[in-house]
Short mmCIF file of C-alpha atoms and ligand atoms in Angstrom, two decimals:
data_model
loop_
_atom_site.label_atom_id
_atom_site.label_comp_id
_atom_site.label_asym_id
_atom_site.label_seq_id
_atom_site.Cartn_x
_atom_site.Cartn_y
_atom_site.Cartn_z
CA MET A 1 9.85 -0.75 -25.00
CA ASP A 2 6.86 -2.53 -26.57
CA PHE A 3 3.50 -0.49 -25.94
CA SER A 4 1.33 -3.14 -27.99
CA ASP A 5 -0.85 -5.82 -26.56
CA THR A 6 0.34 -9.42 -28.22
CA ALA A 7 -2.13 -11.30 -28.83
CA GLU A 8 -2.82 -13.18 -25.93
CA GLU A 9 -2.92 -9.89 -24.06
CA ALA A 10 -5.48 -8.66 -26.44
CA SER A 11 -7.89 -11.50 -26.03
CA PHE A 12 -7.53 -11.78 -21.88
CA ARG A 13 -8.28 -7.85 -21.96
CA ALA A 14 -11.07 -8.29 -24.04
CA GLU A 15 -12.11 -11.31 -21.58
CA VAL A 16 -11.94 -8.36 -18.60
CA VAL A 17 -13.41 -5.66 -19.76
CA ALA A 18 -16.38 -8.12 -21.00
CA PHE A 19 -16.11 -9.49 -17.37
CA LEU A 20 -16.12 -5.66 -15.80
CA GLU A 21 -19.15 -4.64 -18.01
CA ALA A 22 -21.75 -6.99 -16.83
CA HIS A 23 -20.98 -6.27 -13.29
CA ALA A 24 -19.64 -2.74 -12.52
CA THR A 25 -20.19 0.68 -13.80
CA ARG A 26 -17.95 2.60 -15.33
CA LYS A 27 -16.43 6.20 -14.49
CA THR A 28 -18.23 8.89 -15.75
CA GLY A 29 -15.43 11.59 -15.14
CA ARG A 30 -11.21 12.06 -13.41
CA ILE A 31 -12.63 12.66 -9.63
CA THR A 32 -12.99 9.61 -8.06
CA ASP A 33 -15.27 10.51 -4.10
CA PRO A 34 -12.26 9.43 -1.24
CA GLU A 35 -13.17 6.19 0.23
CA ALA A 36 -14.83 5.80 3.15
CA ALA A 37 -13.67 2.63 5.54
CA ASP A 38 -17.71 2.41 7.34
CA ASP A 39 -18.94 -0.61 7.47
CA ALA A 40 -21.41 -0.27 4.25
CA TYR A 41 -18.34 0.28 2.73
CA VAL A 42 -15.94 -2.72 3.47
CA ALA A 43 -19.45 -5.22 3.20
CA ARG A 44 -19.55 -3.28 -1.10
CA ALA A 45 -15.86 -4.31 -1.35
CA ARG A 46 -16.87 -7.38 0.18
CA ALA A 47 -18.94 -9.11 -2.41
CA TRP A 48 -16.95 -7.48 -5.53
CA GLN A 49 -14.35 -9.49 -3.82
CA ALA A 50 -16.62 -12.67 -3.76
CA LYS A 51 -17.60 -11.93 -7.46
CA LYS A 52 -13.94 -11.45 -8.94
CA ALA A 53 -12.94 -14.64 -7.17
CA GLU A 54 -15.87 -16.50 -8.89
CA ALA A 55 -15.05 -15.19 -12.08
CA GLY A 56 -11.52 -16.41 -11.57
CA PHE A 57 -10.17 -12.03 -11.31
CA ALA A 58 -8.57 -12.71 -7.86
CA GLY A 59 -4.92 -13.78 -7.12
CA ILE A 60 -4.08 -13.61 -10.84
CA THR A 61 -0.69 -14.05 -10.22
CA TRP A 62 -1.54 -16.82 -7.49
CA PRO A 63 -0.87 -20.24 -8.17
CA LYS A 64 -3.75 -22.50 -8.81
CA ALA A 65 -2.83 -24.74 -5.25
CA TRP A 66 -3.73 -21.09 -3.97
CA GLY A 67 -6.70 -21.26 -5.16
CA GLY A 68 -5.61 -18.85 -7.74
CA ARG A 69 -5.65 -18.46 -11.87
CA GLY A 70 -1.57 -19.13 -12.32
CA GLY A 71 -1.26 -16.30 -14.56
CA THR A 72 1.10 -13.38 -15.59
CA PRO A 73 2.38 -10.38 -13.37
CA MET A 74 1.40 -9.27 -17.06
CA GLN A 75 -2.33 -10.20 -17.00
CA GLN A 76 -2.49 -8.83 -13.32
CA VAL A 77 -1.45 -5.30 -14.88
CA ILE A 78 -3.94 -5.59 -17.65
CA TYR A 79 -6.90 -6.34 -15.08
CA GLY A 80 -5.94 -3.30 -12.96
CA GLN A 81 -5.49 -1.39 -16.23
CA GLU A 82 -9.13 -2.30 -17.19
CA GLU A 83 -10.74 -2.41 -12.94
CA ALA A 84 -9.54 1.68 -12.73
CA LYS A 85 -12.12 2.50 -15.39
CA PHE A 86 -14.58 1.12 -12.91
CA SER A 87 -16.22 2.91 -10.68
CA LEU A 88 -15.61 0.12 -7.10
CA PRO A 89 -14.74 -0.10 -3.66
CA ARG A 90 -10.45 -0.32 -3.56
CA GLY A 91 -7.97 -0.76 -0.74
CA VAL A 92 -9.46 -3.54 1.16
CA PHE A 93 -7.86 -6.02 0.66
CA GLU A 94 -4.87 -4.67 -0.89
CA ILE A 95 -2.85 -5.34 2.50
CA GLY A 96 -4.26 -8.98 2.74
CA LEU A 97 -4.20 -10.48 -0.05
CA GLY A 98 -0.91 -8.20 -1.65
CA MET A 99 1.24 -9.23 1.38
CA CYS A 100 0.10 -10.67 4.01
CA ILE A 101 -1.29 -14.16 2.58
CA PRO A 102 1.36 -14.54 0.27
CA THR A 103 4.22 -14.49 2.54
CA VAL A 104 1.57 -16.68 4.59
CA ALA A 105 0.61 -19.33 1.58
CA THR A 106 5.27 -19.33 1.00
CA TYR A 107 5.75 -19.79 5.24
CA ALA A 108 2.95 -21.34 6.80
CA ALA A 109 2.00 -24.97 7.87
CA PRO A 110 0.81 -25.99 4.21
CA GLU A 111 -2.73 -26.85 6.26
CA ILE A 112 -2.59 -23.79 7.79
CA SER A 113 -2.49 -21.49 4.37
CA ALA A 114 -5.13 -24.25 3.06
CA GLN A 115 -7.10 -23.45 5.92
CA HIS A 116 -6.71 -19.37 5.03
CA VAL A 117 -5.92 -18.21 1.27
CA GLY A 118 -9.58 -19.53 -0.12
CA PRO A 119 -11.62 -17.26 2.73
CA ALA A 120 -9.41 -14.62 2.05
CA LEU A 121 -9.14 -14.71 -2.25
CA ARG A 122 -13.23 -14.96 -1.85
CA GLY A 123 -13.63 -12.00 0.16
CA GLU A 124 -14.65 -13.75 3.29
CA THR A 125 -11.88 -12.57 5.48
CA ILE A 126 -10.05 -8.95 5.60
CA TRP A 127 -5.86 -8.83 7.12
CA CYS A 128 -4.02 -6.48 8.12
CA GLN A 129 0.15 -5.64 8.87
CA LEU A 130 0.97 -5.51 12.32
CA PHE A 131 5.17 -4.20 12.22
CA SER A 132 4.98 -0.78 12.48
CA GLU A 133 5.54 0.70 16.27
CA PRO A 134 5.97 3.72 17.71
CA ALA A 135 9.71 3.86 17.93
CA ALA A 136 9.92 1.07 14.72
CA GLY A 137 9.03 2.37 11.47
CA SER A 138 11.88 2.92 8.57
CA ASP A 139 13.55 0.29 10.93
CA VAL A 140 11.26 -1.68 11.72
CA ALA A 141 13.71 -4.63 12.90
CA GLY A 142 13.98 -2.43 15.97
CA LEU A 143 10.50 -3.71 17.01
CA ARG A 144 9.78 -4.67 20.78
CA THR A 145 6.11 -6.39 20.82
CA ARG A 146 7.44 -9.80 22.43
CA ALA A 147 6.55 -13.40 21.98
CA GLU A 148 7.16 -15.28 25.08
CA ARG A 149 6.49 -19.13 24.53
CA ASP A 150 4.42 -20.88 27.34
CA GLY A 151 4.05 -24.46 26.49
CA ASP A 152 2.54 -24.93 22.80
CA ASP A 153 1.58 -20.93 22.92
CA TRP A 154 2.91 -17.72 22.59
CA ILE A 155 2.48 -14.61 24.72
CA ILE A 156 2.49 -11.24 23.10
CA ASN A 157 2.45 -8.05 24.47
CA GLY A 158 3.12 -4.33 23.14
CA GLN A 159 1.63 -2.28 20.81
CA LYS A 160 1.68 -1.68 16.54
CA ILE A 161 0.58 1.86 14.75
CA TRP A 162 -0.65 2.89 11.46
CA THR A 163 -2.25 -0.50 11.19
CA SER A 164 -4.28 0.46 8.10
CA GLY A 165 -8.03 -1.81 8.24
CA ALA A 166 -7.42 -2.84 11.64
CA HIS A 167 -10.21 -2.10 12.83
CA PHE A 168 -12.50 -3.79 10.17
CA SER A 169 -9.28 -6.56 9.35
CA ASP A 170 -10.53 -10.51 10.81
CA TYR A 171 -6.35 -11.17 11.05
CA GLY A 172 -3.02 -9.59 11.37
CA LEU A 173 0.35 -10.79 10.44
CA LEU A 174 2.22 -10.13 13.37
CA LEU A 175 5.97 -8.93 13.79
CA THR A 176 7.49 -9.83 17.29
CA ARG A 177 10.59 -10.06 18.75
CA THR A 178 10.99 -13.63 20.77
CA ASP A 179 14.97 -13.04 21.55
CA PRO A 180 16.12 -9.86 22.98
CA ALA A 181 20.00 -11.05 23.53
CA VAL A 182 20.66 -11.52 19.98
CA PRO A 183 21.40 -8.88 17.69
CA LYS A 184 18.03 -7.31 16.09
CA HIS A 185 17.51 -8.41 12.78
CA ALA A 186 17.99 -11.81 14.27
CA GLY A 187 15.55 -12.87 17.29
CA LEU A 188 11.77 -11.82 15.26
CA THR A 189 9.64 -14.12 14.22
CA MET A 190 6.67 -13.79 12.57
CA PHE A 191 2.73 -14.56 13.50
CA PHE A 192 -0.97 -14.24 12.66
CA LEU A 193 -3.50 -13.64 15.13
CA ASP A 194 -7.46 -13.86 14.98
CA MET A 195 -8.08 -9.91 15.66
CA LYS A 196 -11.01 -10.69 18.22
CA SER A 197 -8.35 -12.62 20.27
CA PRO A 198 -9.39 -11.52 24.15
CA GLY A 199 -6.50 -9.25 24.81
CA VAL A 200 -6.43 -7.04 21.40
CA GLU A 201 -7.21 -3.30 21.75
CA VAL A 202 -7.80 -1.79 18.22
CA ARG A 203 -7.61 2.07 19.03
CA ARG A 204 -9.01 4.26 15.89
CA ILE A 205 -6.21 7.20 15.15
CA LYS A 206 -8.08 10.77 13.31
CA GLN A 207 -6.48 11.86 10.79
CA ILE A 208 -5.85 15.23 9.45
CA SER A 209 -8.35 15.00 6.37
CA GLY A 210 -11.07 13.88 9.77
CA THR A 211 -11.18 9.69 8.39
CA SER A 212 -9.75 7.13 10.33
CA ASN A 213 -8.02 4.57 8.55
CA PHE A 214 -5.14 3.52 10.08
CA ASN A 215 -4.64 2.30 13.98
CA GLU A 216 -2.66 1.73 16.96
CA VAL A 217 -2.86 -2.12 18.47
CA PHE A 218 -2.52 -3.10 21.51
CA PHE A 219 -1.52 -6.47 22.97
CA THR A 220 -2.23 -7.83 26.45
CA ASP A 221 -1.34 -11.18 27.31
CA VAL A 222 -2.88 -12.04 23.78
CA ARG A 223 -2.35 -15.73 23.43
CA ILE A 224 -1.19 -17.55 20.36
CA PRO A 225 -0.81 -21.44 19.30
CA ASP A 226 2.30 -21.98 17.82
CA ALA A 227 0.61 -22.89 14.51
CA GLN A 228 0.38 -19.62 13.68
CA ARG A 229 3.48 -19.31 13.61
CA VAL A 230 4.85 -18.08 10.45
CA GLY A 231 8.56 -19.45 9.88
CA LYS A 232 11.02 -20.34 11.89
CA ILE A 233 11.79 -18.65 15.67
CA GLY A 234 13.84 -16.51 14.78
CA GLY A 235 13.77 -16.06 11.43
CA GLY A 236 11.08 -13.84 11.37
CA TRP A 237 13.37 -10.79 9.27
CA LYS A 238 13.09 -13.62 6.41
CA VAL A 239 9.56 -13.65 6.24
CA ALA A 240 9.16 -9.83 6.49
CA LEU A 241 11.00 -9.18 3.36
CA THR A 242 9.14 -11.52 2.24
CA THR A 243 6.15 -9.29 2.97
CA LEU A 244 8.01 -6.16 2.21
CA MET A 245 8.97 -7.04 -1.19
CA HIS A 246 5.36 -7.50 -1.97
CA GLU A 247 4.87 -3.95 -0.85
CA ARG A 248 6.76 -2.47 -2.91
CA LEU A 249 5.32 -4.08 -5.96
CA ALA A 250 1.45 -3.59 -4.36
CA ILE A 251 2.44 0.18 -3.30
CA GLY A 252 3.10 1.82 -7.34
CA THR A 253 0.46 4.09 -8.30
CA LEU A 254 -0.77 6.89 -5.84
CA ALA A 255 -4.75 7.97 -6.36
CA GLY A 256 -5.20 11.16 -6.93
CA PRO A 257 -5.13 14.71 -8.93
CA ASP A 258 -2.61 14.76 -11.62
CA PHE A 259 -1.65 17.15 -14.25
CA ALA A 260 -4.62 17.00 -16.32
CA ASP A 261 -6.84 18.13 -12.97
CA VAL A 262 -4.75 21.31 -12.52
CA LEU A 263 -4.44 21.99 -15.49
CA GLU A 264 -8.75 22.22 -15.65
CA LEU A 265 -8.62 24.29 -13.01
CA ALA A 266 -5.29 26.71 -14.58
CA ARG A 267 -8.48 26.84 -17.26
CA THR A 268 -11.43 27.72 -14.94
CA VAL A 269 -9.92 29.81 -12.23
CA GLU A 270 -8.57 33.33 -12.58
CA VAL A 271 -5.22 35.52 -11.46
CA ASN A 272 -5.29 39.02 -11.69
CA GLY A 273 -7.93 39.50 -14.15
CA VAL A 274 -6.92 36.66 -16.58
CA PRO A 275 -7.72 32.50 -16.79
CA ALA A 276 -4.28 31.30 -14.82
CA ILE A 277 -3.48 28.80 -17.65
CA ARG A 278 -2.42 32.17 -19.34
CA ASP A 279 -0.01 33.23 -16.27
CA ALA A 280 3.82 32.51 -17.36
CA ALA A 281 4.40 31.57 -13.59
CA VAL A 282 1.37 28.66 -13.93
CA ARG A 283 2.39 27.58 -17.18
CA ASP A 284 5.65 27.22 -15.28
CA ARG A 285 5.30 24.66 -12.90
CA LEU A 286 2.22 23.39 -15.39
CA ALA A 287 5.09 22.42 -17.65
CA ASP A 288 6.98 20.43 -14.85
CA TRP A 289 4.41 18.56 -14.05
CA TYR A 290 3.87 17.55 -17.70
CA VAL A 291 7.40 16.60 -17.56
CA GLN A 292 7.15 14.47 -14.82
CA SER A 293 4.19 12.73 -15.43
CA LYS A 294 5.20 11.77 -18.92
CA GLY A 295 8.16 10.41 -17.15
CA LEU A 296 6.25 8.59 -14.93
CA GLU A 297 4.19 7.00 -17.24
CA TYR A 298 7.72 6.20 -19.38
CA THR A 299 9.20 4.08 -16.26
CA LYS A 300 5.99 2.70 -16.15
CA PHE A 301 5.78 1.43 -19.45
CA ARG A 302 9.98 0.40 -19.01
CA THR A 303 7.67 -2.03 -15.67
CA ILE A 304 5.06 -3.38 -17.73
CA THR A 305 7.63 -4.11 -20.90
CA ALA A 306 9.88 -5.50 -17.90
CA LEU A 307 6.59 -8.21 -16.39
CA SER A 308 5.38 -8.60 -20.14
CA ARG A 309 8.61 -10.42 -21.51
CA GLY A 310 8.70 -12.46 -18.37
CA GLN A 311 11.45 -10.56 -16.14
CA MET A 312 11.08 -8.74 -12.76
CA PRO A 313 10.55 -4.53 -11.97
CA GLY A 314 13.92 -3.33 -11.87
CA PRO A 315 14.73 -0.09 -8.99
CA GLU A 316 12.67 1.81 -10.94
CA SER A 317 9.28 1.01 -8.59
CA SER A 318 11.05 3.07 -5.70
CA ILE A 319 12.10 5.92 -8.44
CA TYR A 320 8.13 6.35 -9.12
CA LYS A 321 7.06 5.79 -5.59
CA ILE A 322 9.53 8.91 -4.81
CA VAL A 323 8.05 11.54 -7.70
CA SER A 324 4.71 10.51 -7.97
CA ALA A 325 4.28 10.99 -4.07
CA GLN A 326 5.98 14.36 -4.16
CA LYS A 327 4.29 15.47 -6.86
CA LEU A 328 0.59 15.02 -5.98
CA GLN A 329 1.92 17.08 -2.69
CA GLU A 330 3.05 19.92 -4.32
CA ILE A 331 0.41 19.49 -7.45
CA ALA A 332 -2.57 19.86 -3.53
CA HIS A 333 -0.60 23.04 -2.44
CA PHE A 334 -0.44 24.68 -6.04
CA ALA A 335 -3.94 24.18 -6.43
CA LEU A 336 -5.32 25.63 -3.66
CA ASP A 337 -2.99 28.29 -3.75
CA LEU A 338 -4.74 28.89 -7.20
CA MET A 339 -8.14 28.57 -5.95
CA ASP A 340 -7.19 31.23 -2.78
CA SER A 341 -10.20 31.91 -0.70
CA ALA A 342 -12.08 28.88 -2.32
CA GLY A 343 -9.54 26.87 -1.70
CA LEU A 344 -10.80 26.77 2.37
CA VAL A 345 -14.12 24.69 1.01
CA THR A 346 -14.19 21.01 1.47
CA ASP A 347 -17.30 20.28 0.83
CA PRO A 348 -17.08 18.02 -2.53
CA GLU A 349 -21.49 20.07 -2.98
CA VAL A 350 -19.91 23.33 -3.09
CA ALA A 351 -15.59 23.26 -3.68
CA PRO A 352 -14.14 23.37 -6.69
CA MET A 353 -13.75 20.19 -8.67
CA ARG A 354 -15.37 18.43 -5.79
CA ALA A 355 -12.73 19.16 -3.43
CA MET A 356 -10.17 17.08 -5.25
CA PHE A 357 -7.56 18.74 -4.28
CA GLN A 358 -8.23 20.10 -0.96
CA GLN A 359 -8.41 16.22 0.45
CA ALA A 360 -5.04 15.15 -2.11
CA LEU A 361 -3.33 18.44 0.68
CA LEU A 362 -4.61 16.15 3.75
CA TYR A 363 -3.84 12.73 2.37
CA SER A 364 -0.19 13.18 0.13
CA PRO A 365 2.33 13.36 3.24
CA GLY A 366 1.15 10.10 3.66
CA GLY A 367 1.93 8.83 0.45
CA ARG A 368 5.85 9.77 0.90
CA ILE A 369 5.71 7.69 4.48
CA ALA A 370 3.79 4.92 3.51
CA GLY A 371 5.89 1.88 1.79
CA GLY A 372 9.36 3.51 2.33
CA THR A 373 9.97 7.27 3.21
CA ASP A 374 11.46 9.07 0.89
CA GLU A 375 14.83 9.27 2.54
CA ILE A 376 14.66 5.27 2.41
CA LEU A 377 13.73 4.95 -0.80
CA ARG A 378 16.87 7.02 -1.67
CA ASN A 379 19.13 5.34 -0.01
CA ILE A 380 17.85 2.12 -1.60
CA ILE A 381 18.05 4.07 -4.70
CA ALA A 382 21.61 5.10 -4.14
CA GLU A 383 22.93 2.06 -2.65
CA ARG A 384 21.74 -0.78 -4.72
CA VAL A 385 21.20 0.65 -8.34
CA LEU A 386 24.31 3.59 -7.77
CA GLY A 387 26.65 1.45 -5.59
CA LEU A 388 27.29 4.19 -2.87
CA PRO A 389 28.62 3.48 0.40
CA GLY A 390 25.85 2.04 2.38
CA ASP A 391 24.04 3.52 5.21
CA ILE A 392 26.23 3.50 8.78
CA ARG A 393 24.45 0.85 10.80
CA VAL A 394 26.09 0.48 13.98
CA ASP A 395 23.60 -1.55 15.53
CA ARG A 396 23.06 -4.72 13.23
CA GLU A 397 25.85 -6.46 15.32
CA LYS A 398 25.18 -6.05 18.81
CA PRO A 399 22.27 -7.72 20.95
CA PHE A 400 19.32 -5.79 20.94
CA ASN A 401 18.76 -5.61 24.87
CA GLN A 402 22.14 -3.61 25.02
CA LEU A 403 21.46 -0.95 22.28
CA THR A 404 21.41 2.41 24.39
CA ALA A 405 17.66 3.10 23.07
CA GLY A 406 16.57 -0.43 23.52
C1 FAD B 1 -1.06 5.87 5.16
C2 FAD B 1 -0.17 4.92 6.18
C3 FAD B 1 -0.45 3.89 5.97
C4 FAD B 1 0.67 2.86 7.07
N1 FAD B 1 -0.20 1.22 7.24
C5 FAD B 1 0.47 0.71 7.30
C6 FAD B 1 0.45 -0.40 8.20
O1 FAD B 1 -0.60 -1.05 7.57
N2 FAD B 1 1.01 -1.38 8.49
C7 FAD B 1 2.20 -1.22 9.50
O2 FAD B 1 2.93 -1.77 9.56
N3 FAD B 1 2.41 0.29 8.89
C8 FAD B 1 2.09 0.56 8.11
N4 FAD B 1 2.05 2.55 8.17
C9 FAD B 1 3.96 3.18 8.76
C10 FAD B 1 4.57 2.88 7.86
O3 FAD B 1 5.49 1.95 7.45
C11 FAD B 1 5.82 3.49 8.24
O4 FAD B 1 4.86 5.04 8.80
C12 FAD B 1 7.32 4.22 7.80
O5 FAD B 1 8.03 3.12 7.47
C13 FAD B 1 7.86 4.70 8.71
O6 FAD B 1 8.16 4.70 9.88
P1 FAD B 1 7.98 5.67 11.33
O7 FAD B 1 6.60 6.30 10.52
O8 FAD B 1 8.53 5.41 12.22
O9 FAD B 1 9.22 7.32 10.85
P2 FAD B 1 10.35 6.83 11.28
O10 FAD B 1 11.23 5.61 10.79
O11 FAD B 1 10.85 7.02 12.48
O12 FAD B 1 11.14 7.67 10.06
C14 FAD B 1 10.99 9.55 10.64
C15 FAD B 1 11.56 10.04 9.32
O13 FAD B 1 13.20 9.83 9.46
C16 FAD B 1 13.65 8.91 8.71
N5 FAD B 1 14.56 8.49 8.25
C17 FAD B 1 14.45 7.02 9.21
N6 FAD B 1 15.17 6.45 8.84
C18 FAD B 1 16.20 7.21 7.91
C19 FAD B 1 17.58 6.68 7.09
N7 FAD B 1 18.16 5.79 7.86
N8 FAD B 1 18.34 7.54 6.93
C20 FAD B 1 17.62 8.62 6.44
N9 FAD B 1 16.79 8.88 6.75
C21 FAD B 1 15.64 8.05 7.58
C22 FAD B 1 12.64 8.88 7.68
O14 FAD B 1 12.56 8.66 6.08
C23 FAD B 1 11.45 10.19 8.15
O15 FAD B 1 11.30 11.23 7.59
C24 FAD B 1 1.21 3.17 7.76
C25 FAD B 1 1.99 4.45 7.29
C26 FAD B 1 1.07 5.67 6.76
C27 FAD B 1 1.74 6.96 6.40
#
C-alpha cells in the first residue's frame, strides 16, 4: 500500500481544497445533522452541483465528450475525501450521476445522451433508479412491470418500490419486462422516463426514522417513446448490470457514528457509578470496533492504492460494505444501551451527542439492505472470490411466465 499522494495528486488536492475553502463551510465537529429531503435541501443541493460543474469538479472521471473532466478515479477519491470535511448537501445526485446517467450515456443514442448528460451534471435534473419491486429486489430479474409495444411508443403498467428520491426526481431509469415468454434475464428492456408523465404516481413511504426518503411508484398506461429505450429490446439485463456495477462503486462509506463517537460517549456516561470507559465489558466491545475500523481503513487504502495505480478495485468493496453496515448497527444499539433511559430521547437539542446514535439505530438497518443485502454480498464473495459452488438457481432457464411464482 502507498499512503502518500504523488506530485500530481498533491497538486490536484490543493486545487480542490482551494475551491472548497472559497465556496463552502468547513465542518466544525464530527456530528452532522441528518439530511432532510425537503424542497429547501434539494434546492441547496442543485445550487451546489451547479457550482461544482462550473468549476470542473462534477463528473471528474467522466469523459470530456460527456462534459466531464476526463480525470482519474484517484482524483475522484481525493475530491470525495476533501468534500467530506465540509458542510454540504449530499446524496441528492448520487443515484443519477453515479448510476443512471453513466448507463444512459453508455447505451442510449448519442443525441439522446447529449440532451440529458449536461443538465444532470449541472444539477438541473435529478434522476432516480426504478428497479426494485415488491417481489423483485435481490432477484431484480424477477420483476413484473410490463412494457408493451404500441407503434412508436411503449405502454408501461406495474409498480416499483423503495425508489430513493422519486418524489423530487425529474427522470427515472426504468427496468421493465417486455417478453414474459423467455427466461427471466432475457425478457427485460430498459427505458428512461419523465417522472411527470401522465400515469406516474409517486407515493412516499414513511420510514421508522420519521423521514420519507424513498417511495412506491405506480405506472398506469404510461406512454414512453421508443427513443427513450436504453439499449436493445430484451437487452435490459446487460444494461442493468452496468447500472449495478456503478452502484457497487458508488455505495462504499456509510455515514454515521463510528469508533471515535462511541469512545467519546463511553467517556461521558457512567456504568455502575464509574465512567463507562473503565468498565471491562465496555472496553472489550470498544476494542472490537477499533480493530474493525482499522481493518476497514486499510481495506479502503488498498482500494485507493489500486485506483492510484490505474487498476479497478477488487472484491474488497463487498467486504467493506458488509463489515461497515453491521458495525454501524451494532454501535448504535450498544450506545443506546449505555445511555440507559437517555437513549429514548430523540430531540437533537437535548439528547446526548445530538441524538446521532438514536438516528443511526433507525437508519442503519437500511444500510444492510441497500446496494446488496449482507447475504447477497456474501454469495458474491463466496462464488467470485473464494470460488465456492454457486447458489442453486432453478429458475434461470425456464420461461418467466412458466415459473410457479410468476
Ligand atoms: C435505503 C434503501 C434505498 C433503496 N433505494 C432503491 C432505489 O433507489 N431504487 C431501487 O430500485 N431499489 C432501491 N432499494 C431497494 C433495494 O435494492 C432492495 O431492498 C434490495 O435489493 C433487497 O431486495 P428486497 O428488499 O426485495 O429483499 P429480498 O430480495 O426479498 O430479500 C429478503 C431477504 O432474503 C435474503 N435473500 C434473498 N435472496 C437470497 C439468496 N439468493 N441467498 C441468500 N439470501 C437471500 C436477503 O438477503 C434478505 O435478507 C433501496 C433499499 C434501501 C434499504
